[in-house]
Amino acid sequence: MGQRKFEKTPFEQRSAEETASTERSARTCAVPRIARLVLVHPRGLGEAQVLGEAPVVLGRQRDAGQLVAAHKTVSRRHATLCWDPVAGCHTVADLGSRNGTWVDGRSVNALPVYLEDQAVLRFGDVLAVYERRDADLRDAPQVSCEAVPGESLAARKLRVAIARAAPDLAPALILGETGVGKERIAGELHRLSGRRGPLVAVNCAALSPQLVESQLFGHTRGAFTGATGEQPGMFRAASGGTLFLDELGELPLDLQPKLLRAVELGEVVAVGSTQSHRVDVRLIAATNRSLAAEVEQGKFRRDLYARLALWEIHAPPLRARRADLLAWVDRLHRAWHAPRSRAEPPPLELPVALAEALLLQPWPDNLRGLQRFVHAYGAAGGEVEPDDWSARLLSFGAGPAAAPVAPAAVSGDTPPARTIPRAPRPRPSREALIATLEANAWSIRATAKHYECERKQITRWLGMYSIALPGRDPEG
């Protein structure tokens, strides 16, 4: 009697297919859909270069499968970039280049160094930014690049978010640090909405605490001392258009229910009146505070937050779009120069050490801090040494160094020592671990120092990868 052939039931077949699909999705999600290297200094070195899973060599000449940085300080085969599937990021290693390789101000040798999103790489005198995002290269051409400039992935993602939210008349909430351009975003949301009325901008932090209700909703004559005439208020002034409430987190708690009523019912009641007025207004709000945290602390109404955040747009800080930072320097320089001359000003020529220092700063004041630097640097006219400018960046609101960014080298070939703790390194691949062990004479102690971890961690990796030490003292 022949062996019976068992076939899978439809349920078993479907379960197997779903399991395989889940495994494929997990593998896909582990790999970023986009990683690229953006050459930012000097100008004009070419387009951003996409990085995949295949190892690539960066050099000054276009060879097969090679990234090109056509500059005299870049060697023919300068550095190699490889994808590490275990760590989920790329690594970079120097190939014995003549002028060296740095990552976030730290010198790189033949051992691979892991790259985090927004890492600043230096090849000789060429600067590049490593961008890694789980997104594609989509853009929104209908959004003005004058209002929302930048070619970084973060800038493109922001323009896509604006394009999606603009046609809808539901309230929008713009979240972002000070100086990231929230008012520009509000202006673009209004322009793309197609509303014929005006854009009325109100800074809630500048409103008088005693008069904020009348300033927003209006008042009747004699409603309070000094009310000599009727005033319509900001809501009615923006009728048919958009009301932009900047610094929304500064709005007094006792006024928030009235704002909620205006948003939900489209009605306002002037101070001193019992009659409601219909208003046709699209509301856009912005804040540099975490309203979610304010809600939990009882400083902001949960129902108002939920009503205002039907569209939530996050404006990225400068440190999240480093590929655009030096272009912003040029843009701010032109804006500063425009009132002084009709001619197009020559671009600011930044030495590589100063450009690297600018890229590595966290810039808590964002564009406001960068604008202060551009103003001072342009006004000095090259009278101050570049190294002095690098040291003076803190005075322009660049802010203290923030992890995981390292201080930049401001002179010479050796960057200063880090004054902040490094973030833990990702787990290396088997090949990377073996290469590091071989470079350190198979010493566990030296390898643990390289990875900035305990020796027990190296021992665990050895067991996980089934790596046997070649007859040496395991304690090195």
Short mmCIF file of C-alpha atoms in Angstrom, two decimals:
data_model
loop_
_atom_site.label_atom_id
_atom_site.label_comp_id
_atom_site.label_asym_id
_atom_site.label_seq_id
_atom_site.Cartn_x
_atom_site.Cartn_y
_atom_site.Cartn_z
CA MET A 1 0.00 0.00 0.00
CA GLY A 2 1.53 3.29 -1.10
CA GLN A 3 2.24 6.12 1.31
CA ARG A 4 -0.67 8.51 1.59
CA LYS A 5 0.05 12.06 0.51
CA PHE A 6 -1.41 14.58 2.93
CA GLU A 7 -2.44 17.93 1.50
CA LYS A 8 -2.86 21.11 3.52
CA THR A 9 -6.38 22.22 4.27
CA PRO A 10 -7.42 25.68 3.01
CA PHE A 11 -7.11 26.96 6.59
CA GLU A 12 -3.58 25.55 6.95
CA GLN A 13 -2.58 26.94 3.56
CA ARG A 14 -3.88 30.39 4.46
CA SER A 15 -2.11 30.27 7.84
CA ALA A 16 1.17 29.32 6.19
CA GLU A 17 0.83 32.15 3.67
CA GLU A 18 0.01 34.64 6.44
CA THR A 19 3.02 33.47 8.46
CA ALA A 20 5.32 33.84 5.44
CA SER A 21 3.87 37.29 4.72
CA THR A 22 4.46 38.35 8.34
CA GLU A 23 8.08 37.16 8.19
CA ARG A 24 8.65 39.03 4.92
CA SER A 25 7.13 42.18 6.43
CA ALA A 26 9.35 41.89 9.50
CA ARG A 27 12.44 41.58 7.32
CA THR A 28 11.33 44.53 5.21
CA CYS A 29 10.58 46.71 8.24
CA ALA A 30 14.04 46.00 9.65
CA VAL A 31 15.67 47.63 6.63
CA PRO A 32 15.10 51.38 6.08
CA ARG A 33 13.54 52.03 2.73
CA ILE A 34 15.88 54.98 2.28
CA ALA A 35 19.41 55.75 3.36
CA ARG A 36 21.46 58.30 1.52
CA LEU A 37 24.57 60.42 1.71
CA VAL A 38 24.11 64.15 1.04
CA LEU A 39 27.30 66.06 0.15
CA VAL A 40 26.87 69.50 1.70
CA HIS A 41 30.32 71.15 1.64
CA PRO A 42 31.89 72.48 -0.54
CA ARG A 43 28.94 73.48 -2.72
CA GLY A 44 28.15 71.80 -6.00
CA LEU A 45 29.56 68.31 -5.42
CA GLY A 46 26.47 66.65 -6.81
CA GLU A 47 23.13 65.12 -5.88
CA ALA A 48 22.40 63.01 -2.83
CA GLN A 49 23.64 59.44 -3.32
CA VAL A 50 21.40 56.56 -2.28
CA LEU A 51 22.86 53.79 -0.13
CA GLY A 52 21.54 50.24 -0.31
CA GLU A 53 22.56 46.96 1.27
CA ALA A 54 25.51 46.37 -1.06
CA PRO A 55 28.90 47.67 0.17
CA VAL A 56 30.10 50.77 -1.67
CA VAL A 57 33.35 52.69 -1.85
CA LEU A 58 33.49 56.47 -1.77
CA GLY A 59 36.22 58.15 -3.74
CA ARG A 60 36.95 61.08 -6.03
CA GLN A 61 36.64 59.11 -9.29
CA ARG A 62 33.61 57.39 -10.79
CA ASP A 63 34.42 53.69 -10.75
CA ALA A 64 31.90 50.88 -10.97
CA GLY A 65 29.62 50.85 -7.91
CA GLN A 66 31.45 53.75 -6.30
CA LEU A 67 30.12 56.91 -4.65
CA VAL A 68 31.76 60.03 -6.01
CA ALA A 69 33.04 63.04 -4.08
CA ALA A 70 35.04 64.86 -6.74
CA HIS A 71 37.39 66.92 -4.57
CA LYS A 72 41.17 67.12 -4.42
CA THR A 73 41.26 66.19 -0.71
CA VAL A 74 39.39 62.91 -1.33
CA SER A 75 41.44 59.83 -2.19
CA ARG A 76 40.65 57.64 -5.19
CA ARG A 77 39.39 54.97 -2.77
CA HIS A 78 38.75 56.92 0.41
CA ALA A 79 36.21 55.02 2.56
CA THR A 80 33.80 52.14 2.42
CA LEU A 81 30.16 52.12 3.56
CA CYS A 82 28.42 48.84 4.38
CA TRP A 83 24.95 47.87 5.57
CA ASP A 84 24.83 45.93 8.85
CA PRO A 85 21.51 44.01 8.93
CA VAL A 86 21.89 43.10 12.61
CA ALA A 87 22.42 46.67 13.81
CA GLY A 88 20.02 48.04 11.21
CA CYS A 89 22.30 50.83 9.99
CA HIS A 90 25.30 51.52 7.78
CA THR A 91 28.90 51.55 8.87
CA VAL A 92 31.84 53.49 7.51
CA ALA A 93 35.54 52.59 7.56
CA ASP A 94 38.56 54.44 6.20
CA LEU A 95 40.56 52.75 3.41
CA GLY A 96 43.90 54.30 4.30
CA SER A 97 43.00 57.67 2.77
CA ARG A 98 45.53 60.46 2.62
CA ASN A 99 43.40 63.08 4.45
CA GLY A 100 41.32 60.93 6.79
CA THR A 101 37.69 60.22 7.60
CA TRP A 102 35.63 61.50 10.54
CA VAL A 103 32.15 60.77 11.91
CA ASP A 104 30.60 63.42 14.16
CA GLY A 105 34.03 64.91 14.77
CA ARG A 106 35.72 61.60 15.65
CA SER A 107 38.50 60.13 13.55
CA VAL A 108 37.72 56.84 11.79
CA ASN A 109 40.27 54.15 11.02
CA ALA A 110 39.98 50.78 9.27
CA LEU A 111 37.48 49.50 11.86
CA PRO A 112 33.84 50.14 10.96
CA VAL A 113 31.95 52.90 12.79
CA TYR A 114 28.17 52.77 13.02
CA LEU A 115 26.20 55.65 11.51
CA GLU A 116 23.16 57.16 13.16
CA ASP A 117 20.59 59.22 11.31
CA GLN A 118 21.92 62.78 10.75
CA ALA A 119 25.54 61.71 11.31
CA VAL A 120 28.04 64.22 9.91
CA LEU A 121 30.82 62.58 7.88
CA ARG A 122 34.01 64.27 6.77
CA PHE A 123 36.16 62.88 3.96
CA GLY A 124 39.22 65.09 3.69
CA ASP A 125 37.64 68.55 3.31
CA VAL A 126 34.29 67.22 2.08
CA LEU A 127 31.33 67.16 4.48
CA ALA A 128 28.31 64.90 4.10
CA VAL A 129 25.18 64.09 6.09
CA TYR A 130 23.88 60.53 6.46
CA GLU A 131 20.07 60.39 6.31
CA ARG A 132 18.07 57.32 7.23
CA ARG A 133 14.27 57.31 7.12
CA ASP A 134 11.48 54.74 6.83
CA ALA A 135 9.96 56.78 4.04
CA ASP A 136 10.37 57.31 0.35
CA LEU A 137 11.50 60.35 -1.59
CA ARG A 138 8.03 61.71 -2.21
CA ASP A 139 7.62 65.47 -2.22
CA ALA A 140 4.66 67.84 -2.51
CA PRO A 141 5.29 70.17 -5.46
CA GLN A 142 2.23 72.27 -4.61
CA VAL A 143 3.91 73.42 -1.39
CA SER A 144 6.15 76.45 -1.94
CA CYS A 145 9.84 75.71 -1.43
CA GLU A 146 10.27 79.39 -0.60
CA ALA A 147 7.92 79.05 2.36
CA VAL A 148 9.14 75.59 3.38
CA PRO A 149 12.63 75.25 1.90
CA GLY A 150 15.01 72.33 2.05
CA GLU A 151 15.86 69.10 0.24
CA SER A 152 16.44 66.94 3.30
CA LEU A 153 14.14 63.99 3.88
CA ALA A 154 12.72 65.79 6.93
CA ALA A 155 11.85 68.87 4.84
CA ARG A 156 10.18 66.72 2.19
CA LYS A 157 8.18 64.85 4.82
CA LEU A 158 7.05 68.20 6.24
CA ARG A 159 5.87 69.44 2.84
CA VAL A 160 3.91 66.20 2.31
CA ALA A 161 2.20 66.70 5.69
CA ILE A 162 1.30 70.30 4.79
CA ALA A 163 -0.13 69.25 1.42
CA ARG A 164 -2.34 66.63 3.08
CA ALA A 165 -3.68 68.97 5.79
CA ALA A 166 -4.14 72.14 3.74
CA PRO A 167 -7.37 71.38 1.79
CA ASP A 168 -9.23 70.16 4.89
CA LEU A 169 -10.93 72.89 6.95
CA ALA A 170 -10.46 70.96 10.21
CA PRO A 171 -8.20 72.62 12.82
CA ALA A 172 -4.47 71.98 12.53
CA LEU A 173 -1.86 71.99 15.29
CA ILE A 174 1.79 72.76 14.44
CA LEU A 175 4.28 71.42 16.97
CA GLY A 176 7.93 72.40 17.00
CA GLU A 177 10.72 74.11 18.86
CA THR A 178 11.18 77.85 18.83
CA GLY A 179 12.59 79.18 15.57
CA VAL A 180 11.63 76.27 13.28
CA GLY A 181 9.33 78.37 11.07
CA LYS A 182 5.86 77.52 12.40
CA GLU A 183 4.38 80.78 11.09
CA ARG A 184 5.68 79.99 7.58
CA ILE A 185 3.91 76.63 7.78
CA ALA A 186 0.67 78.30 8.88
CA GLY A 187 0.91 80.71 5.96
CA GLU A 188 1.33 77.86 3.51
CA LEU A 189 -1.59 75.95 5.02
CA HIS A 190 -3.74 79.05 4.52
CA ARG A 191 -2.53 79.65 0.95
CA LEU A 192 -3.21 76.08 -0.13
CA SER A 193 -6.62 75.98 1.59
CA GLY A 194 -8.04 78.30 -1.07
CA ARG A 195 -9.94 80.36 1.50
CA ARG A 196 -10.62 83.88 0.27
CA GLY A 197 -10.53 85.58 3.68
CA PRO A 198 -7.40 86.88 5.41
CA LEU A 199 -4.82 85.08 7.50
CA VAL A 200 -4.93 86.71 10.94
CA ALA A 201 -1.99 85.81 13.18
CA VAL A 202 -2.24 86.18 16.95
CA ASN A 203 0.58 85.60 19.41
CA CYS A 204 -1.14 84.27 22.52
CA ALA A 205 1.93 85.05 24.64
CA ALA A 206 1.63 88.74 23.72
CA LEU A 207 -2.06 89.05 24.58
CA SER A 208 -2.94 90.93 27.75
CA PRO A 209 -4.14 88.44 30.42
CA GLN A 210 -6.88 90.88 31.43
CA LEU A 211 -8.06 91.57 27.88
CA VAL A 212 -7.32 88.30 26.07
CA GLU A 213 -11.01 87.30 25.89
CA SER A 214 -12.07 90.61 24.35
CA GLN A 215 -9.09 90.57 21.97
CA LEU A 216 -10.13 87.16 20.64
CA PHE A 217 -13.93 87.35 20.77
CA GLY A 218 -14.54 91.13 20.76
CA HIS A 219 -16.43 93.35 23.20
CA THR A 220 -19.36 95.73 23.29
CA ARG A 221 -19.22 99.38 24.18
CA GLY A 222 -19.04 99.84 27.95
CA ALA A 223 -18.29 96.17 28.60
CA PHE A 224 -15.45 97.24 30.89
CA THR A 225 -13.55 100.38 31.81
CA GLY A 226 -11.95 101.81 28.68
CA ALA A 227 -14.30 100.02 26.26
CA THR A 228 -15.38 103.20 24.47
CA GLY A 229 -16.53 101.41 21.34
CA GLU A 230 -17.44 98.01 19.95
CA GLN A 231 -14.63 95.77 18.77
CA PRO A 232 -15.23 92.62 16.64
CA GLY A 233 -12.22 90.61 17.92
CA MET A 234 -9.76 88.40 16.08
CA PHE A 235 -12.20 85.59 15.26
CA ARG A 236 -14.57 87.87 13.36
CA ALA A 237 -11.63 89.70 11.76
CA ALA A 238 -10.55 86.38 10.25
CA SER A 239 -14.03 85.55 8.90
CA GLY A 240 -13.81 83.59 5.65
CA GLY A 241 -10.11 83.00 6.23
CA THR A 242 -7.73 81.52 8.79
CA LEU A 243 -6.97 82.42 12.39
CA PHE A 244 -3.46 81.45 13.45
CA LEU A 245 -2.99 81.18 17.22
CA ASP A 246 0.74 81.11 17.84
CA GLU A 247 2.13 80.10 21.25
CA LEU A 248 -1.15 78.36 22.06
CA GLY A 249 0.31 76.88 25.24
CA GLU A 250 0.29 80.37 26.77
CA LEU A 251 -3.50 80.62 26.59
CA PRO A 252 -5.03 80.95 30.11
CA LEU A 253 -6.74 77.80 31.35
CA ASP A 254 -9.99 79.61 32.21
CA LEU A 255 -10.32 80.86 28.61
CA GLN A 256 -9.86 77.45 27.01
CA PRO A 257 -13.54 76.35 27.36
CA LYS A 258 -14.63 79.44 25.42
CA LEU A 259 -12.10 78.70 22.70
CA LEU A 260 -13.42 75.11 22.56
CA ARG A 261 -16.96 76.42 22.11
CA ALA A 262 -15.83 78.69 19.28
CA VAL A 263 -14.08 75.79 17.53
CA GLU A 264 -16.88 73.26 17.97
CA LEU A 265 -19.91 75.49 17.29
CA GLY A 266 -18.38 78.15 15.07
CA GLU A 267 -19.80 80.83 17.36
CA VAL A 268 -18.29 83.57 19.52
CA VAL A 269 -19.87 85.77 22.17
CA ALA A 270 -18.39 89.22 22.66
CA VAL A 271 -17.56 90.40 26.18
CA GLY A 272 -20.54 92.31 27.53
CA SER A 273 -22.98 90.67 25.10
CA THR A 274 -25.37 87.73 25.25
CA GLN A 275 -25.70 87.40 21.50
CA SER A 276 -23.59 84.84 19.66
CA HIS A 277 -22.05 85.54 16.26
CA ARG A 278 -21.44 82.88 13.63
CA VAL A 279 -17.85 82.82 12.38
CA ASP A 280 -16.46 81.01 9.33
CA VAL A 281 -12.87 80.53 10.40
CA ARG A 282 -10.32 77.78 9.95
CA LEU A 283 -8.19 77.56 13.10
CA ILE A 284 -4.47 76.80 13.02
CA ALA A 285 -2.57 76.71 16.30
CA ALA A 286 1.12 76.33 17.08
CA THR A 287 3.20 75.76 20.18
CA ASN A 288 6.70 74.78 21.23
CA ARG A 289 5.33 73.00 24.28
CA SER A 290 4.31 69.36 24.59
CA LEU A 291 0.56 69.75 24.89
CA ALA A 292 0.20 66.03 25.63
CA ALA A 293 2.39 66.53 28.73
CA GLU A 294 0.50 69.73 29.62
CA VAL A 295 -2.77 67.78 29.49
CA GLU A 296 -1.42 65.15 31.89
CA GLN A 297 -0.28 67.91 34.27
CA GLY A 298 -3.68 69.60 34.16
CA LYS A 299 -2.32 72.72 32.45
CA PHE A 300 -4.23 72.28 29.22
CA ARG A 301 -7.72 70.94 28.56
CA ARG A 302 -7.80 67.46 27.10
CA ASP A 303 -10.96 68.11 25.06
CA LEU A 304 -9.50 71.27 23.51
CA TYR A 305 -6.26 69.49 22.63
CA ALA A 306 -8.19 66.66 20.97
CA ARG A 307 -10.28 69.16 18.98
CA LEU A 308 -7.33 71.23 17.79
CA ALA A 309 -5.09 68.30 16.82
CA LEU A 310 -7.26 66.78 14.08
CA TRP A 311 -4.22 67.54 11.93
CA GLU A 312 -0.92 67.44 13.83
CA ILE A 313 2.12 68.69 11.94
CA HIS A 314 5.58 68.29 13.42
CA ALA A 315 8.10 70.90 12.30
CA PRO A 316 11.59 69.32 12.56
CA PRO A 317 14.42 71.21 14.28
CA LEU A 318 17.63 72.06 12.42
CA ARG A 319 19.50 69.15 13.97
CA ALA A 320 16.96 66.78 12.33
CA ARG A 321 17.59 68.28 8.87
CA ARG A 322 21.32 68.89 8.85
CA ALA A 323 21.47 68.38 5.09
CA ASP A 324 19.70 71.76 4.75
CA LEU A 325 21.66 73.73 7.35
CA LEU A 326 24.41 75.18 5.15
CA ALA A 327 21.80 76.08 2.49
CA TRP A 328 19.98 77.97 5.25
CA VAL A 329 23.22 79.85 5.96
CA ASP A 330 23.27 81.02 2.33
CA ARG A 331 19.56 81.89 2.42
CA LEU A 332 19.87 83.91 5.65
CA HIS A 333 22.97 85.64 4.30
CA ARG A 334 21.09 86.76 1.18
CA ALA A 335 18.20 88.00 3.33
CA TRP A 336 20.59 89.97 5.55
CA HIS A 337 22.38 91.44 2.52
CA ALA A 338 19.23 92.35 0.51
CA PRO A 339 18.39 95.68 2.23
CA ARG A 340 21.99 96.83 1.80
CA SER A 341 22.45 96.19 -1.92
CA ARG A 342 20.42 95.24 -4.96
CA ALA A 343 23.21 93.01 -6.23
CA GLU A 344 23.27 89.33 -5.34
CA PRO A 345 25.83 88.93 -2.53
CA PRO A 346 28.65 86.42 -2.91
CA PRO A 347 28.00 83.31 -0.80
CA LEU A 348 29.67 83.04 2.56
CA GLU A 349 32.84 80.99 2.24
CA LEU A 350 33.06 78.79 5.30
CA PRO A 351 36.26 76.90 6.16
CA VAL A 352 35.61 73.18 6.50
CA ALA A 353 36.26 73.18 10.28
CA LEU A 354 33.71 75.95 10.83
CA ALA A 355 31.15 74.33 8.51
CA GLU A 356 31.58 71.05 10.41
CA ALA A 357 31.15 72.86 13.73
CA LEU A 358 27.92 74.47 12.47
CA LEU A 359 26.54 71.09 11.40
CA LEU A 360 27.33 69.44 14.73
CA GLN A 361 25.66 72.03 16.96
CA PRO A 362 22.20 71.18 18.35
CA TRP A 363 20.90 74.75 17.72
CA PRO A 364 18.13 74.91 20.37
CA ASP A 365 17.11 78.33 18.98
CA ASN A 366 17.09 76.83 15.47
CA LEU A 367 16.86 79.46 12.71
CA ARG A 368 16.96 82.33 15.18
CA GLY A 369 20.32 81.19 16.52
CA LEU A 370 21.66 80.50 13.02
CA GLN A 371 20.51 83.95 11.91
CA ARG A 372 22.51 85.55 14.72
CA PHE A 373 25.63 83.71 13.57
CA VAL A 374 25.11 84.69 9.91
CA HIS A 375 24.59 88.33 10.86
CA ALA A 376 27.75 88.46 12.98
CA TYR A 377 29.86 86.50 10.48
CA GLY A 378 28.71 88.60 7.53
CA ALA A 379 29.23 91.86 9.40
CA ALA A 380 32.77 90.85 10.44
CA GLY A 381 33.77 90.49 6.79
CA GLY A 382 36.41 87.83 7.47
CA GLU A 383 38.23 89.86 10.14
CA VAL A 384 37.91 87.08 12.73
CA GLU A 385 39.82 83.81 12.44
CA PRO A 386 37.70 80.73 11.58
CA ASP A 387 38.82 78.88 14.70
CA ASP A 388 37.60 81.78 16.83
CA TRP A 389 34.17 81.55 15.18
CA SER A 390 33.97 77.85 15.97
CA ALA A 391 34.68 78.58 19.63
CA ARG A 392 32.11 81.41 19.72
CA LEU A 393 29.16 79.41 18.40
CA LEU A 394 27.62 79.08 21.86
CA SER A 395 27.20 82.86 22.00
CA PHE A 396 24.94 82.70 18.93
CA GLY A 397 22.43 80.32 20.49
CA ALA A 398 23.99 77.17 19.07
CA GLY A 399 23.53 75.55 22.46
CA PRO A 400 25.64 73.05 24.36
CA ALA A 401 26.59 69.79 22.66
CA ALA A 402 23.82 67.22 22.95
CA ALA A 403 24.12 63.44 22.81
CA PRO A 404 24.78 61.63 20.56
CA VAL A 405 26.47 64.47 18.68
CA ALA A 406 30.16 64.95 19.39
CA PRO A 407 31.98 68.29 19.35
CA ALA A 408 33.55 69.10 16.00
CA ALA A 409 37.25 69.45 15.42
CA VAL A 410 37.94 73.16 15.06
CA SER A 411 41.58 72.91 14.07
CA GLY A 412 44.16 70.28 13.22
CA ASP A 413 43.49 66.65 12.50
CA THR A 414 42.56 65.41 16.01
CA PRO A 415 39.10 66.31 17.30
CA PRO A 416 38.68 67.26 20.97
CA ALA A 417 37.69 64.60 23.46
CA ARG A 418 34.00 64.05 24.02
CA THR A 419 32.57 65.68 27.14
CA ILE A 420 29.30 63.72 26.99
CA PRO A 421 28.51 60.02 27.31
CA ARG A 422 28.19 58.13 24.05
CA ALA A 423 25.01 56.32 23.21
CA PRO A 424 25.46 52.52 23.37
CA ARG A 425 26.67 51.08 20.11
CA PRO A 426 24.39 48.70 18.22
CA ARG A 427 25.25 45.02 18.23
CA PRO A 428 27.87 44.35 15.54
CA SER A 429 27.48 41.78 12.81
CA ARG A 430 29.49 38.55 13.02
CA GLU A 431 31.90 39.77 10.33
CA ALA A 432 32.37 43.16 12.05
CA LEU A 433 33.00 41.49 15.42
CA ILE A 434 35.60 39.13 13.93
CA ALA A 435 37.33 42.05 12.19
CA THR A 436 37.47 43.98 15.47
CA LEU A 437 38.80 40.96 17.36
CA GLU A 438 41.52 40.38 14.75
CA ALA A 439 42.51 44.07 14.84
CA ASN A 440 42.84 43.82 18.64
CA ALA A 441 44.83 40.56 18.63
CA TRP A 442 41.73 38.63 19.77
CA SER A 443 41.74 40.45 23.12
CA ILE A 444 38.32 40.52 24.77
CA ARG A 445 39.39 43.41 26.97
CA ALA A 446 40.49 45.55 24.00
CA THR A 447 37.42 44.58 21.98
CA ALA A 448 35.11 45.54 24.88
CA LYS A 449 36.90 48.89 25.08
CA HIS A 450 36.34 49.41 21.35
CA TYR A 451 32.59 48.74 21.68
CA GLU A 452 32.42 50.61 25.00
CA CYS A 453 30.74 47.71 26.78
CA GLU A 454 31.57 45.11 29.43
CA ARG A 455 33.69 42.05 28.62
CA LYS A 456 30.69 39.84 29.48
CA GLN A 457 28.87 41.37 26.53
CA ILE A 458 31.69 40.37 24.17
CA THR A 459 31.58 36.84 25.59
CA ARG A 460 27.83 36.67 24.96
CA TRP A 461 28.34 37.79 21.36
CA LEU A 462 31.03 35.15 20.88
CA GLY A 463 28.60 32.47 22.02
CA MET A 464 25.73 33.84 19.96
CA TYR A 465 27.86 33.88 16.77
CA SER A 466 29.70 30.60 17.63
CA ILE A 467 33.09 32.33 17.38
CA ALA A 468 35.99 30.42 18.92
CA LEU A 469 39.08 32.30 20.13
CA PRO A 470 42.25 30.94 18.45
CA GLY A 471 44.00 29.56 21.54
CA ARG A 472 44.59 32.88 23.29
CA ASP A 473 44.01 34.06 26.80
CA PRO A 474 40.33 35.13 26.75
CA GLU A 475 40.99 37.87 29.27
CA GLY A 476 43.60 39.36 26.91
#
